[in-house]
Amino acid sequence: MEQKRTEGYRERLKDKKRIVVKIGSSSLQHPQTGDLDYIKLEVLVRELCNLKNQGKDVVLVTSGAVAQGKRAMNLKEADITDQNRIAMKQACAAIGQARLMTTYQRIFSEYNQMTAQILITKNTIVDNLNRYNAHNTFTQLLRMGVIPVVNENDTVATYELELDNDTLSAIVAALIGADLLILLSDIDGLYTDDPRKNPAASFIEVVEELNDAYMDMGKASTGSSVGTGGMNTKLTAARIATKSGADMLIANGGDIRIIHRLMDGRNYGTLFVARRDADFDLPGFVDKLNQ
Ligand code: GLU
């Protein structure tokens, strides 16, 4: 009985119309060097263009600006001190974002797919006029068949005090009325405990109601030294996404072809089932984050 209902949730993923895909820094680069993994990027772009070819609206939320900026400037951990840490990260984001976007545009253009860059801060959502403008821009771009490529505007946001990209991608999903958010991570999905520390932790395939017991399963660490997301931020993202009416998937981005497998209704990752809350106040929720 339970199995049947779960299959139903998976089956309906095929009909999703507006999809936000988030990819983290660690899924985009070679662990040995920190340089971009072009094969992964190409597979990601191909998967997104293929969704687009099925008539779906697609948005990509990508990390990697800070990591690529550091890499471009050949910075070592020792170059970053307590005094210069935020300024360095912001400068690296400015350098890295342009490089990252150039790479994306080059690969998307191989599929003749137009892209656009949208950089967002917390204030974009909290401020009514900014949020209205951001919503209109997304809507117009999607109407024009463009794939918006989104990141936090780290150069003006006080990095680490503002948003992480898990939360950001859920905010984008809520803002544009997406019906599915896919978080590609370096972990298979949600476990009852951290599987890297507790071998008895069991995997959760479907979360129908995101109650406090699930929220407590969030762990602050990611196991990766790049990016800022852990399971906590993914659960915050799940709250925003499901309350705004989108299903959310956490899946392992080790093989990015998982995107079309998920869209075929196959049983990978953890699925958080949408539970629209008509009273959900997106700007109010975002305003309270990290306070
Ligand atoms: N916005 C950051 C970057 O592009 C990453 C933040 C995150 O991974 O959560 O480098």
PDB file of C-alpha atoms and ligand atoms in Angstrom:
ATOM      1  CA  MET A   1       0.000   0.000   0.000  1.00  0.00           C
ATOM      2  CA  GLU A   2       2.695   2.459   1.089  1.00  0.00           C
ATOM      3  CA  GLN A   3       4.805   1.452  -1.913  1.00  0.00           C
ATOM      4  CA  LYS A   4       1.915   2.186  -4.287  1.00  0.00           C
ATOM      5  CA  ARG A   5       1.432   5.711  -2.968  1.00  0.00           C
ATOM      6  CA  THR A   6       5.156   6.342  -3.260  1.00  0.00           C
ATOM      7  CA  GLU A   7       5.118   5.168  -6.857  1.00  0.00           C
ATOM      8  CA  GLY A   8       2.278   7.596  -7.535  1.00  0.00           C
ATOM      9  CA  TYR A   9       4.375  10.510  -6.330  1.00  0.00           C
ATOM     10  CA  ARG A  10       7.248   9.442  -8.558  1.00  0.00           C
ATOM     11  CA  GLU A  11       5.001   8.913 -11.558  1.00  0.00           C
ATOM     12  CA  ARG A  12       3.670  12.444 -11.416  1.00  0.00           C
ATOM     13  CA  LEU A  13       7.187  13.891 -11.742  1.00  0.00           C
ATOM     14  CA  LYS A  14       6.838  13.223 -15.477  1.00  0.00           C
ATOM     15  CA  ASP A  15       4.200  15.928 -15.737  1.00  0.00           C
ATOM     16  CA  LYS A  16       6.147  18.709 -14.028  1.00  0.00           C
ATOM     17  CA  LYS A  17       6.165  21.893 -16.086  1.00  0.00           C
ATOM     18  CA  ARG A  18       8.513  24.352 -14.374  1.00  0.00           C
ATOM     19  CA  ILE A  19      11.691  22.886 -12.929  1.00  0.00           C
ATOM     20  CA  VAL A  20      14.518  24.448 -10.919  1.00  0.00           C
ATOM     21  CA  VAL A  21      17.758  22.447 -10.775  1.00  0.00           C
ATOM     22  CA  LYS A  22      20.439  23.351  -8.239  1.00  0.00           C
ATOM     23  CA  ILE A  23      24.006  22.131  -8.489  1.00  0.00           C
ATOM     24  CA  GLY A  24      26.687  22.663  -5.840  1.00  0.00           C
ATOM     25  CA  SER A  25      30.347  23.587  -6.250  1.00  0.00           C
ATOM     26  CA  SER A  26      31.567  20.132  -5.258  1.00  0.00           C
ATOM     27  CA  SER A  27      29.490  18.498  -8.024  1.00  0.00           C
ATOM     28  CA  LEU A  28      31.053  20.750 -10.663  1.00  0.00           C
ATOM     29  CA  GLN A  29      34.738  20.403 -10.064  1.00  0.00           C
ATOM     30  CA  HIS A  30      37.463  17.813  -9.936  1.00  0.00           C
ATOM     31  CA  PRO A  31      38.199  17.037  -6.287  1.00  0.00           C
ATOM     32  CA  GLN A  32      41.930  16.674  -7.009  1.00  0.00           C
ATOM     33  CA  THR A  33      42.445  20.176  -8.423  1.00  0.00           C
ATOM     34  CA  GLY A  34      39.311  22.268  -7.931  1.00  0.00           C
ATOM     35  CA  ASP A  35      39.192  22.883 -11.694  1.00  0.00           C
ATOM     36  CA  LEU A  36      35.851  22.586 -13.481  1.00  0.00           C
ATOM     37  CA  ASP A  37      34.767  19.135 -14.590  1.00  0.00           C
ATOM     38  CA  TYR A  38      33.775  19.892 -18.197  1.00  0.00           C
ATOM     39  CA  ILE A  39      32.252  16.483 -18.729  1.00  0.00           C
ATOM     40  CA  LYS A  40      29.870  17.001 -15.819  1.00  0.00           C
ATOM     41  CA  LEU A  41      29.045  20.501 -16.984  1.00  0.00           C
ATOM     42  CA  GLU A  42      28.309  19.218 -20.475  1.00  0.00           C
ATOM     43  CA  VAL A  43      26.066  16.464 -19.176  1.00  0.00           C
ATOM     44  CA  LEU A  44      24.255  18.964 -16.949  1.00  0.00           C
ATOM     45  CA  VAL A  45      23.662  21.347 -19.845  1.00  0.00           C
ATOM     46  CA  ARG A  46      22.498  18.501 -22.106  1.00  0.00           C
ATOM     47  CA  GLU A  47      20.036  17.265 -19.478  1.00  0.00           C
ATOM     48  CA  LEU A  48      18.635  20.785 -18.975  1.00  0.00           C
ATOM     49  CA  CYS A  49      18.317  21.422 -22.714  1.00  0.00           C
ATOM     50  CA  ASN A  50      16.568  18.089 -23.080  1.00  0.00           C
ATOM     51  CA  LEU A  51      14.011  19.079 -20.417  1.00  0.00           C
ATOM     52  CA  LYS A  52      13.553  22.334 -22.283  1.00  0.00           C
ATOM     53  CA  ASN A  53      12.963  20.388 -25.510  1.00  0.00           C
ATOM     54  CA  GLN A  54      10.104  18.591 -23.746  1.00  0.00           C
ATOM     55  CA  GLY A  55       8.377  21.949 -23.455  1.00  0.00           C
ATOM     56  CA  LYS A  56       9.244  22.514 -19.804  1.00  0.00           C
ATOM     57  CA  ASP A  57      10.470  25.758 -18.239  1.00  0.00           C
ATOM     58  CA  VAL A  58      13.937  25.264 -16.772  1.00  0.00           C
ATOM     59  CA  VAL A  59      16.023  27.328 -14.325  1.00  0.00           C
ATOM     60  CA  LEU A  60      19.548  26.459 -13.190  1.00  0.00           C
ATOM     61  CA  VAL A  61      20.866  27.578  -9.795  1.00  0.00           C
ATOM     62  CA  THR A  62      24.601  27.079  -9.768  1.00  0.00           C
ATOM     63  CA  SER A  63      27.323  27.552  -7.175  1.00  0.00           C
ATOM     64  CA  GLY A  64      30.984  27.626  -7.974  1.00  0.00           C
ATOM     65  CA  ALA A  65      31.728  31.338  -8.324  1.00  0.00           C
ATOM     66  CA  VAL A  66      33.902  31.642  -5.224  1.00  0.00           C
ATOM     67  CA  ALA A  67      35.622  28.302  -5.833  1.00  0.00           C
ATOM     68  CA  GLN A  68      36.418  29.176  -9.471  1.00  0.00           C
ATOM     69  CA  GLY A  69      37.624  32.670  -8.542  1.00  0.00           C
ATOM     70  CA  LYS A  70      39.995  31.181  -5.952  1.00  0.00           C
ATOM     71  CA  ARG A  71      41.202  28.709  -8.516  1.00  0.00           C
ATOM     72  CA  ALA A  72      41.729  31.371 -11.186  1.00  0.00           C
ATOM     73  CA  MET A  73      43.827  33.475  -8.804  1.00  0.00           C
ATOM     74  CA  ASN A  74      45.635  30.376  -7.559  1.00  0.00           C
ATOM     75  CA  LEU A  75      44.793  31.260  -3.953  1.00  0.00           C
ATOM     76  CA  LYS A  76      45.766  28.944  -1.152  1.00  0.00           C
ATOM     77  CA  GLU A  77      44.025  28.639   2.208  1.00  0.00           C
ATOM     78  CA  ALA A  78      46.959  30.535   3.761  1.00  0.00           C
ATOM     79  CA  ASP A  79      46.205  33.567   1.573  1.00  0.00           C
ATOM     80  CA  ILE A  80      42.877  33.943   3.338  1.00  0.00           C
ATOM     81  CA  THR A  81      43.084  35.471   6.790  1.00  0.00           C
ATOM     82  CA  ASP A  82      40.484  36.551   9.334  1.00  0.00           C
ATOM     83  CA  GLN A  83      41.010  40.147   8.219  1.00  0.00           C
ATOM     84  CA  ASN A  84      40.578  39.643   4.484  1.00  0.00           C
ATOM     85  CA  ARG A  85      38.239  36.638   4.438  1.00  0.00           C
ATOM     86  CA  ILE A  86      35.003  38.316   3.370  1.00  0.00           C
ATOM     87  CA  ALA A  87      36.660  40.754   0.953  1.00  0.00           C
ATOM     88  CA  MET A  88      38.625  37.872  -0.605  1.00  0.00           C
ATOM     89  CA  LYS A  89      35.529  35.722  -1.062  1.00  0.00           C
ATOM     90  CA  GLN A  90      33.625  38.609  -2.585  1.00  0.00           C
ATOM     91  CA  ALA A  91      36.486  39.389  -4.957  1.00  0.00           C
ATOM     92  CA  CYS A  92      36.771  35.699  -5.867  1.00  0.00           C
ATOM     93  CA  ALA A  93      33.024  35.538  -6.507  1.00  0.00           C
ATOM     94  CA  ALA A  94      33.319  38.526  -8.882  1.00  0.00           C
ATOM     95  CA  ILE A  95      36.145  36.843 -10.781  1.00  0.00           C
ATOM     96  CA  GLY A  96      34.676  33.356 -10.702  1.00  0.00           C
ATOM     97  CA  GLN A  97      31.072  34.205 -11.575  1.00  0.00           C
ATOM     98  CA  ALA A  98      32.079  35.720 -14.918  1.00  0.00           C
ATOM     99  CA  ARG A  99      34.250  32.717 -15.743  1.00  0.00           C
ATOM    100  CA  LEU A 100      31.559  30.252 -14.706  1.00  0.00           C
ATOM    101  CA  MET A 101      28.906  32.016 -16.775  1.00  0.00           C
ATOM    102  CA  THR A 102      31.189  32.171 -19.804  1.00  0.00           C
ATOM    103  CA  THR A 103      31.683  28.409 -19.592  1.00  0.00           C
ATOM    104  CA  TYR A 104      27.955  27.757 -19.218  1.00  0.00           C
ATOM    105  CA  GLN A 105      27.103  30.034 -22.122  1.00  0.00           C
ATOM    106  CA  ARG A 106      29.614  28.342 -24.361  1.00  0.00           C
ATOM    107  CA  ILE A 107      28.191  24.890 -23.650  1.00  0.00           C
ATOM    108  CA  PHE A 108      24.527  25.977 -23.807  1.00  0.00           C
ATOM    109  CA  SER A 109      25.214  27.616 -27.173  1.00  0.00           C
ATOM    110  CA  GLU A 110      26.254  24.223 -28.558  1.00  0.00           C
ATOM    111  CA  TYR A 111      22.595  23.280 -28.116  1.00  0.00           C
ATOM    112  CA  ASN A 112      21.483  26.645 -29.476  1.00  0.00           C
ATOM    113  CA  GLN A 113      20.006  27.404 -26.072  1.00  0.00           C
ATOM    114  CA  MET A 114      19.840  31.025 -24.891  1.00  0.00           C
ATOM    115  CA  THR A 115      20.747  31.669 -21.243  1.00  0.00           C
ATOM    116  CA  ALA A 116      20.611  34.674 -18.935  1.00  0.00           C
ATOM    117  CA  GLN A 117      22.367  35.467 -15.666  1.00  0.00           C
ATOM    118  CA  ILE A 118      20.350  36.440 -12.596  1.00  0.00           C
ATOM    119  CA  LEU A 119      22.166  37.261  -9.352  1.00  0.00           C
ATOM    120  CA  ILE A 120      20.043  37.506  -6.240  1.00  0.00           C
ATOM    121  CA  THR A 121      20.505  38.605  -2.637  1.00  0.00           C
ATOM    122  CA  LYS A 122      18.267  38.238   0.385  1.00  0.00           C
ATOM    123  CA  ASN A 123      17.156  41.804  -0.160  1.00  0.00           C
ATOM    124  CA  THR A 124      15.884  40.958  -3.647  1.00  0.00           C
ATOM    125  CA  ILE A 125      13.215  38.843  -1.982  1.00  0.00           C
ATOM    126  CA  VAL A 126      12.540  40.885   1.142  1.00  0.00           C
ATOM    127  CA  ASP A 127      12.122  44.198  -0.700  1.00  0.00           C
ATOM    128  CA  ASN A 128       8.715  44.308  -2.392  1.00  0.00           C
ATOM    129  CA  LEU A 129       9.774  46.253  -5.472  1.00  0.00           C
ATOM    130  CA  ASN A 130      12.919  44.174  -6.021  1.00  0.00           C
ATOM    131  CA  ARG A 131      10.952  40.948  -5.636  1.00  0.00           C
ATOM    132  CA  TYR A 132       8.314  42.139  -8.067  1.00  0.00           C
ATOM    133  CA  ASN A 133      10.987  43.039 -10.616  1.00  0.00           C
ATOM    134  CA  ALA A 134      12.817  39.735 -10.173  1.00  0.00           C
ATOM    135  CA  HIS A 135       9.556  37.844 -10.643  1.00  0.00           C
ATOM    136  CA  ASN A 136       8.776  39.773 -13.822  1.00  0.00           C
ATOM    137  CA  THR A 137      12.238  39.184 -15.253  1.00  0.00           C
ATOM    138  CA  PHE A 138      12.100  35.436 -14.628  1.00  0.00           C
ATOM    139  CA  THR A 139       8.615  35.247 -16.114  1.00  0.00           C
ATOM    140  CA  GLN A 140       9.639  37.142 -19.228  1.00  0.00           C
ATOM    141  CA  LEU A 141      12.804  35.081 -19.729  1.00  0.00           C
ATOM    142  CA  LEU A 142      10.885  31.807 -19.409  1.00  0.00           C
ATOM    143  CA  ARG A 143       8.265  33.101 -21.826  1.00  0.00           C
ATOM    144  CA  MET A 144      11.103  33.799 -24.268  1.00  0.00           C
ATOM    145  CA  GLY A 145      12.404  30.234 -23.921  1.00  0.00           C
ATOM    146  CA  VAL A 146      15.581  31.272 -22.089  1.00  0.00           C
ATOM    147  CA  ILE A 147      17.186  29.188 -19.307  1.00  0.00           C
ATOM    148  CA  PRO A 148      18.035  31.599 -16.454  1.00  0.00           C
ATOM    149  CA  VAL A 149      21.279  30.743 -14.647  1.00  0.00           C
ATOM    150  CA  VAL A 150      21.095  31.951 -11.040  1.00  0.00           C
ATOM    151  CA  ASN A 151      23.548  32.448  -8.211  1.00  0.00           C
ATOM    152  CA  GLU A 152      23.683  34.600  -5.117  1.00  0.00           C
ATOM    153  CA  ASN A 153      25.155  38.022  -5.769  1.00  0.00           C
ATOM    154  CA  ASP A 154      28.049  37.244  -3.441  1.00  0.00           C
ATOM    155  CA  THR A 155      29.974  40.372  -4.368  1.00  0.00           C
ATOM    156  CA  VAL A 156      27.447  42.625  -2.668  1.00  0.00           C
ATOM    157  CA  ALA A 157      25.949  40.193  -0.161  1.00  0.00           C
ATOM    158  CA  THR A 158      27.930  39.660   3.016  1.00  0.00           C
ATOM    159  CA  TYR A 159      28.908  36.167   2.043  1.00  0.00           C
ATOM    160  CA  GLU A 160      27.975  33.480   4.576  1.00  0.00           C
ATOM    161  CA  LEU A 161      25.721  35.898   6.425  1.00  0.00           C
ATOM    162  CA  GLU A 162      23.122  35.799   3.723  1.00  0.00           C
ATOM    163  CA  LEU A 163      21.769  32.831   1.792  1.00  0.00           C
ATOM    164  CA  ASP A 164      23.206  29.485   0.774  1.00  0.00           C
ATOM    165  CA  ASN A 165      22.357  28.123  -2.660  1.00  0.00           C
ATOM    166  CA  ASP A 166      20.099  25.326  -1.368  1.00  0.00           C
ATOM    167  CA  THR A 167      17.861  27.921   0.252  1.00  0.00           C
ATOM    168  CA  LEU A 168      18.305  30.263  -2.710  1.00  0.00           C
ATOM    169  CA  SER A 169      17.106  27.624  -5.161  1.00  0.00           C
ATOM    170  CA  ALA A 170      13.944  27.013  -3.098  1.00  0.00           C
ATOM    171  CA  ILE A 171      13.324  30.752  -2.927  1.00  0.00           C
ATOM    172  CA  VAL A 172      13.628  30.919  -6.719  1.00  0.00           C
ATOM    173  CA  ALA A 173      11.229  27.976  -7.052  1.00  0.00           C
ATOM    174  CA  ALA A 174       8.704  29.763  -4.804  1.00  0.00           C
ATOM    175  CA  LEU A 175       9.168  33.087  -6.587  1.00  0.00           C
ATOM    176  CA  ILE A 176       8.446  31.696 -10.045  1.00  0.00           C
ATOM    177  CA  GLY A 177       5.780  29.145  -9.052  1.00  0.00           C
ATOM    178  CA  ALA A 178       7.904  26.127 -10.025  1.00  0.00           C
ATOM    179  CA  ASP A 179       6.326  22.716  -9.481  1.00  0.00           C
ATOM    180  CA  LEU A 180       9.626  20.856  -8.969  1.00  0.00           C
ATOM    181  CA  LEU A 181      12.995  21.636  -7.394  1.00  0.00           C
ATOM    182  CA  ILE A 182      15.889  19.197  -7.828  1.00  0.00           C
ATOM    183  CA  LEU A 183      18.885  19.618  -5.498  1.00  0.00           C
ATOM    184  CA  LEU A 184      21.904  17.764  -6.841  1.00  0.00           C
ATOM    185  CA  SER A 185      24.181  17.003  -3.940  1.00  0.00           C
ATOM    186  CA  ASP A 186      27.150  14.860  -2.969  1.00  0.00           C
ATOM    187  CA  ILE A 187      24.860  12.652  -0.886  1.00  0.00           C
ATOM    188  CA  ASP A 188      22.082  10.281  -2.072  1.00  0.00           C
ATOM    189  CA  GLY A 189      19.346  12.021  -0.092  1.00  0.00           C
ATOM    190  CA  LEU A 190      18.035  12.206   3.460  1.00  0.00           C
ATOM    191  CA  TYR A 191      19.055   9.611   6.022  1.00  0.00           C
ATOM    192  CA  THR A 192      17.791   9.175   9.573  1.00  0.00           C
ATOM    193  CA  ASP A 193      21.311  10.134  10.712  1.00  0.00           C
ATOM    194  CA  ASP A 194      24.618  11.091   9.080  1.00  0.00           C
ATOM    195  CA  PRO A 195      25.565   7.894   7.163  1.00  0.00           C
ATOM    196  CA  ARG A 196      29.236   8.917   7.137  1.00  0.00           C
ATOM    197  CA  LYS A 197      29.263   8.672  10.914  1.00  0.00           C
ATOM    198  CA  ASN A 198      26.491   6.212  11.684  1.00  0.00           C
ATOM    199  CA  PRO A 199      26.390   3.016   9.555  1.00  0.00           C
ATOM    200  CA  ALA A 200      22.958   2.190  10.999  1.00  0.00           C
ATOM    201  CA  ALA A 201      21.434   5.305   9.425  1.00  0.00           C
ATOM    202  CA  SER A 202      18.615   4.388   7.062  1.00  0.00           C
ATOM    203  CA  PHE A 203      17.620   6.073   3.813  1.00  0.00           C
ATOM    204  CA  ILE A 204      14.316   7.950   3.462  1.00  0.00           C
ATOM    205  CA  GLU A 205      12.696   7.754   0.011  1.00  0.00           C
ATOM    206  CA  VAL A 206       9.675   9.957   0.526  1.00  0.00           C
ATOM    207  CA  VAL A 207       8.771  12.666   3.013  1.00  0.00           C
ATOM    208  CA  GLU A 208       5.050  13.332   2.901  1.00  0.00           C
ATOM    209  CA  GLU A 209       4.963  15.752   5.781  1.00  0.00           C
ATOM    210  CA  LEU A 210       8.034  17.694   6.807  1.00  0.00           C
ATOM    211  CA  ASN A 211       7.568  17.660  10.569  1.00  0.00           C
ATOM    212  CA  ASP A 212      10.055  18.458  13.349  1.00  0.00           C
ATOM    213  CA  ALA A 213      11.327  14.866  13.459  1.00  0.00           C
ATOM    214  CA  TYR A 214      12.625  15.293   9.890  1.00  0.00           C
ATOM    215  CA  MET A 215      13.948  18.795  10.532  1.00  0.00           C
ATOM    216  CA  ASP A 216      16.031  17.352  13.405  1.00  0.00           C
ATOM    217  CA  MET A 217      17.733  14.975  10.980  1.00  0.00           C
ATOM    218  CA  GLY A 218      19.549  17.918   9.389  1.00  0.00           C
ATOM    219  CA  LYS A 219      23.259  17.955   9.963  1.00  0.00           C
ATOM    220  CA  ALA A 220      25.412  21.042   9.649  1.00  0.00           C
ATOM    221  CA  SER A 221      28.320  19.375   7.876  1.00  0.00           C
ATOM    222  CA  THR A 222      28.404  18.417   4.182  1.00  0.00           C
ATOM    223  CA  GLY A 223      31.528  16.306   4.087  1.00  0.00           C
ATOM    224  CA  SER A 224      32.787  18.592   1.349  1.00  0.00           C
ATOM    225  CA  SER A 225      35.126  21.548   1.741  1.00  0.00           C
ATOM    226  CA  VAL A 226      33.482  23.626  -0.974  1.00  0.00           C
ATOM    227  CA  GLY A 227      30.041  25.200  -1.039  1.00  0.00           C
ATOM    228  CA  THR A 228      28.011  26.027   2.021  1.00  0.00           C
ATOM    229  CA  GLY A 229      25.158  23.530   1.982  1.00  0.00           C
ATOM    230  CA  GLY A 230      24.585  20.757   4.493  1.00  0.00           C
ATOM    231  CA  MET A 231      21.447  18.764   5.211  1.00  0.00           C
ATOM    232  CA  ASN A 232      20.084  21.627   7.348  1.00  0.00           C
ATOM    233  CA  THR A 233      20.003  23.992   4.415  1.00  0.00           C
ATOM    234  CA  LYS A 234      18.383  21.290   2.267  1.00  0.00           C
ATOM    235  CA  LEU A 235      15.632  20.839   4.833  1.00  0.00           C
ATOM    236  CA  THR A 236      15.082  24.599   4.973  1.00  0.00           C
ATOM    237  CA  ALA A 237      14.862  24.488   1.176  1.00  0.00           C
ATOM    238  CA  ALA A 238      12.330  21.648   1.444  1.00  0.00           C
ATOM    239  CA  ARG A 239      10.169  23.732   3.784  1.00  0.00           C
ATOM    240  CA  ILE A 240      10.114  26.664   1.387  1.00  0.00           C
ATOM    241  CA  ALA A 241       9.585  24.520  -1.719  1.00  0.00           C
ATOM    242  CA  THR A 242       6.834  22.280  -0.346  1.00  0.00           C
ATOM    243  CA  LYS A 243       4.937  25.154   1.311  1.00  0.00           C
ATOM    244  CA  SER A 244       5.013  27.072  -1.950  1.00  0.00           C
ATOM    245  CA  GLY A 245       3.567  24.074  -3.807  1.00  0.00           C
ATOM    246  CA  ALA A 246       6.644  22.442  -5.379  1.00  0.00           C
ATOM    247  CA  ASP A 247       7.838  18.873  -4.928  1.00  0.00           C
ATOM    248  CA  MET A 248      11.525  18.755  -4.029  1.00  0.00           C
ATOM    249  CA  LEU A 249      14.116  16.052  -4.705  1.00  0.00           C
ATOM    250  CA  ILE A 250      17.540  15.646  -3.131  1.00  0.00           C
ATOM    251  CA  ALA A 251      19.632  13.368  -5.327  1.00  0.00           C
ATOM    252  CA  ASN A 252      23.260  12.471  -5.849  1.00  0.00           C
ATOM    253  CA  GLY A 253      24.840  14.595  -8.586  1.00  0.00           C
ATOM    254  CA  GLY A 254      27.767  12.161  -8.923  1.00  0.00           C
ATOM    255  CA  ASP A 255      26.093  11.058 -12.166  1.00  0.00           C
ATOM    256  CA  ILE A 256      24.171  14.021 -13.531  1.00  0.00           C
ATOM    257  CA  ARG A 257      22.151  11.794 -15.877  1.00  0.00           C
ATOM    258  CA  ILE A 258      20.137  11.135 -12.729  1.00  0.00           C
ATOM    259  CA  ILE A 259      18.038  14.157 -13.819  1.00  0.00           C
ATOM    260  CA  HIS A 260      16.292  12.299 -16.656  1.00  0.00           C
ATOM    261  CA  ARG A 261      16.019   9.140 -14.551  1.00  0.00           C
ATOM    262  CA  LEU A 262      14.224  11.133 -11.851  1.00  0.00           C
ATOM    263  CA  MET A 263      11.968  12.749 -14.439  1.00  0.00           C
ATOM    264  CA  ASP A 264      11.091   9.261 -15.699  1.00  0.00           C
ATOM    265  CA  GLY A 265       9.709   8.513 -12.232  1.00  0.00           C
ATOM    266  CA  ARG A 266      12.536   6.279 -11.137  1.00  0.00           C
ATOM    267  CA  ASN A 267      13.190   5.786  -7.470  1.00  0.00           C
ATOM    268  CA  TYR A 268      16.360   7.748  -6.722  1.00  0.00           C
ATOM    269  CA  GLY A 269      16.982  10.284  -3.994  1.00  0.00           C
ATOM    270  CA  THR A 270      14.567  11.630  -1.407  1.00  0.00           C
ATOM    271  CA  LEU A 271      11.291  13.140  -2.572  1.00  0.00           C
ATOM    272  CA  PHE A 272       9.602  15.796  -0.436  1.00  0.00           C
ATOM    273  CA  VAL A 273       5.968  15.992  -1.443  1.00  0.00           C
ATOM    274  CA  ALA A 274       4.454  19.449  -2.038  1.00  0.00           C
ATOM    275  CA  ARG A 275       1.975  20.643   0.571  1.00  0.00           C
ATOM    276  CA  ARG A 276       0.935  24.089  -0.496  1.00  0.00           C
ATOM    277  CA  ASP A 277       0.302  26.486   2.355  1.00  0.00           C
ATOM    278  CA  ALA A 278      -1.841  29.345   1.084  1.00  0.00           C
ATOM    279  CA  ASP A 279      -0.634  31.504   4.012  1.00  0.00           C
ATOM    280  CA  PHE A 280       3.067  30.955   3.299  1.00  0.00           C
ATOM    281  CA  ASP A 281       4.784  34.343   3.429  1.00  0.00           C
ATOM    282  CA  LEU A 282       7.969  34.055   1.332  1.00  0.00           C
ATOM    283  CA  PRO A 283       9.478  37.513   2.084  1.00  0.00           C
ATOM    284  CA  GLY A 284       8.623  37.174   5.776  1.00  0.00           C
ATOM    285  CA  PHE A 285      10.238  33.715   5.929  1.00  0.00           C
ATOM    286  CA  VAL A 286      13.362  34.893   4.061  1.00  0.00           C
ATOM    287  CA  ASP A 287      13.662  37.987   6.251  1.00  0.00           C
ATOM    288  CA  LYS A 288      13.924  35.799   9.355  1.00  0.00           C
ATOM    289  CA  LEU A 289      16.604  33.488   7.919  1.00  0.00           C
ATOM    290  CA  ASN A 290      20.014  33.643   9.642  1.00  0.00           C
ATOM    291  CA  GLN A 291      18.825  36.106  12.287  1.00  0.00           C
TER     292      GLN A 291
HETATM  293  N1  GLU B   1      27.242  31.391  -4.072  1.00  0.00           N
HETATM  294  C1  GLU B   1      28.413  30.628  -3.755  1.00  0.00           C
HETATM  295  C2  GLU B   1      29.261  30.435  -4.985  1.00  0.00           C
HETATM  296  O1  GLU B   1      28.773  30.473  -6.088  1.00  0.00           O
HETATM  297  C3  GLU B   1      28.110  29.253  -3.202  1.00  0.00           C
HETATM  298  C4  GLU B   1      27.117  29.198  -2.094  1.00  0.00           C
HETATM  299  C5  GLU B   1      26.652  27.762  -1.838  1.00  0.00           C
HETATM  300  O2  GLU B   1      27.198  26.816  -2.396  1.00  0.00           O
HETATM  301  O3  GLU B   1      25.709  27.585  -1.070  1.00  0.00           O
HETATM  302  O4  GLU B   1      30.430  30.202  -4.916  1.00  0.00           O
END
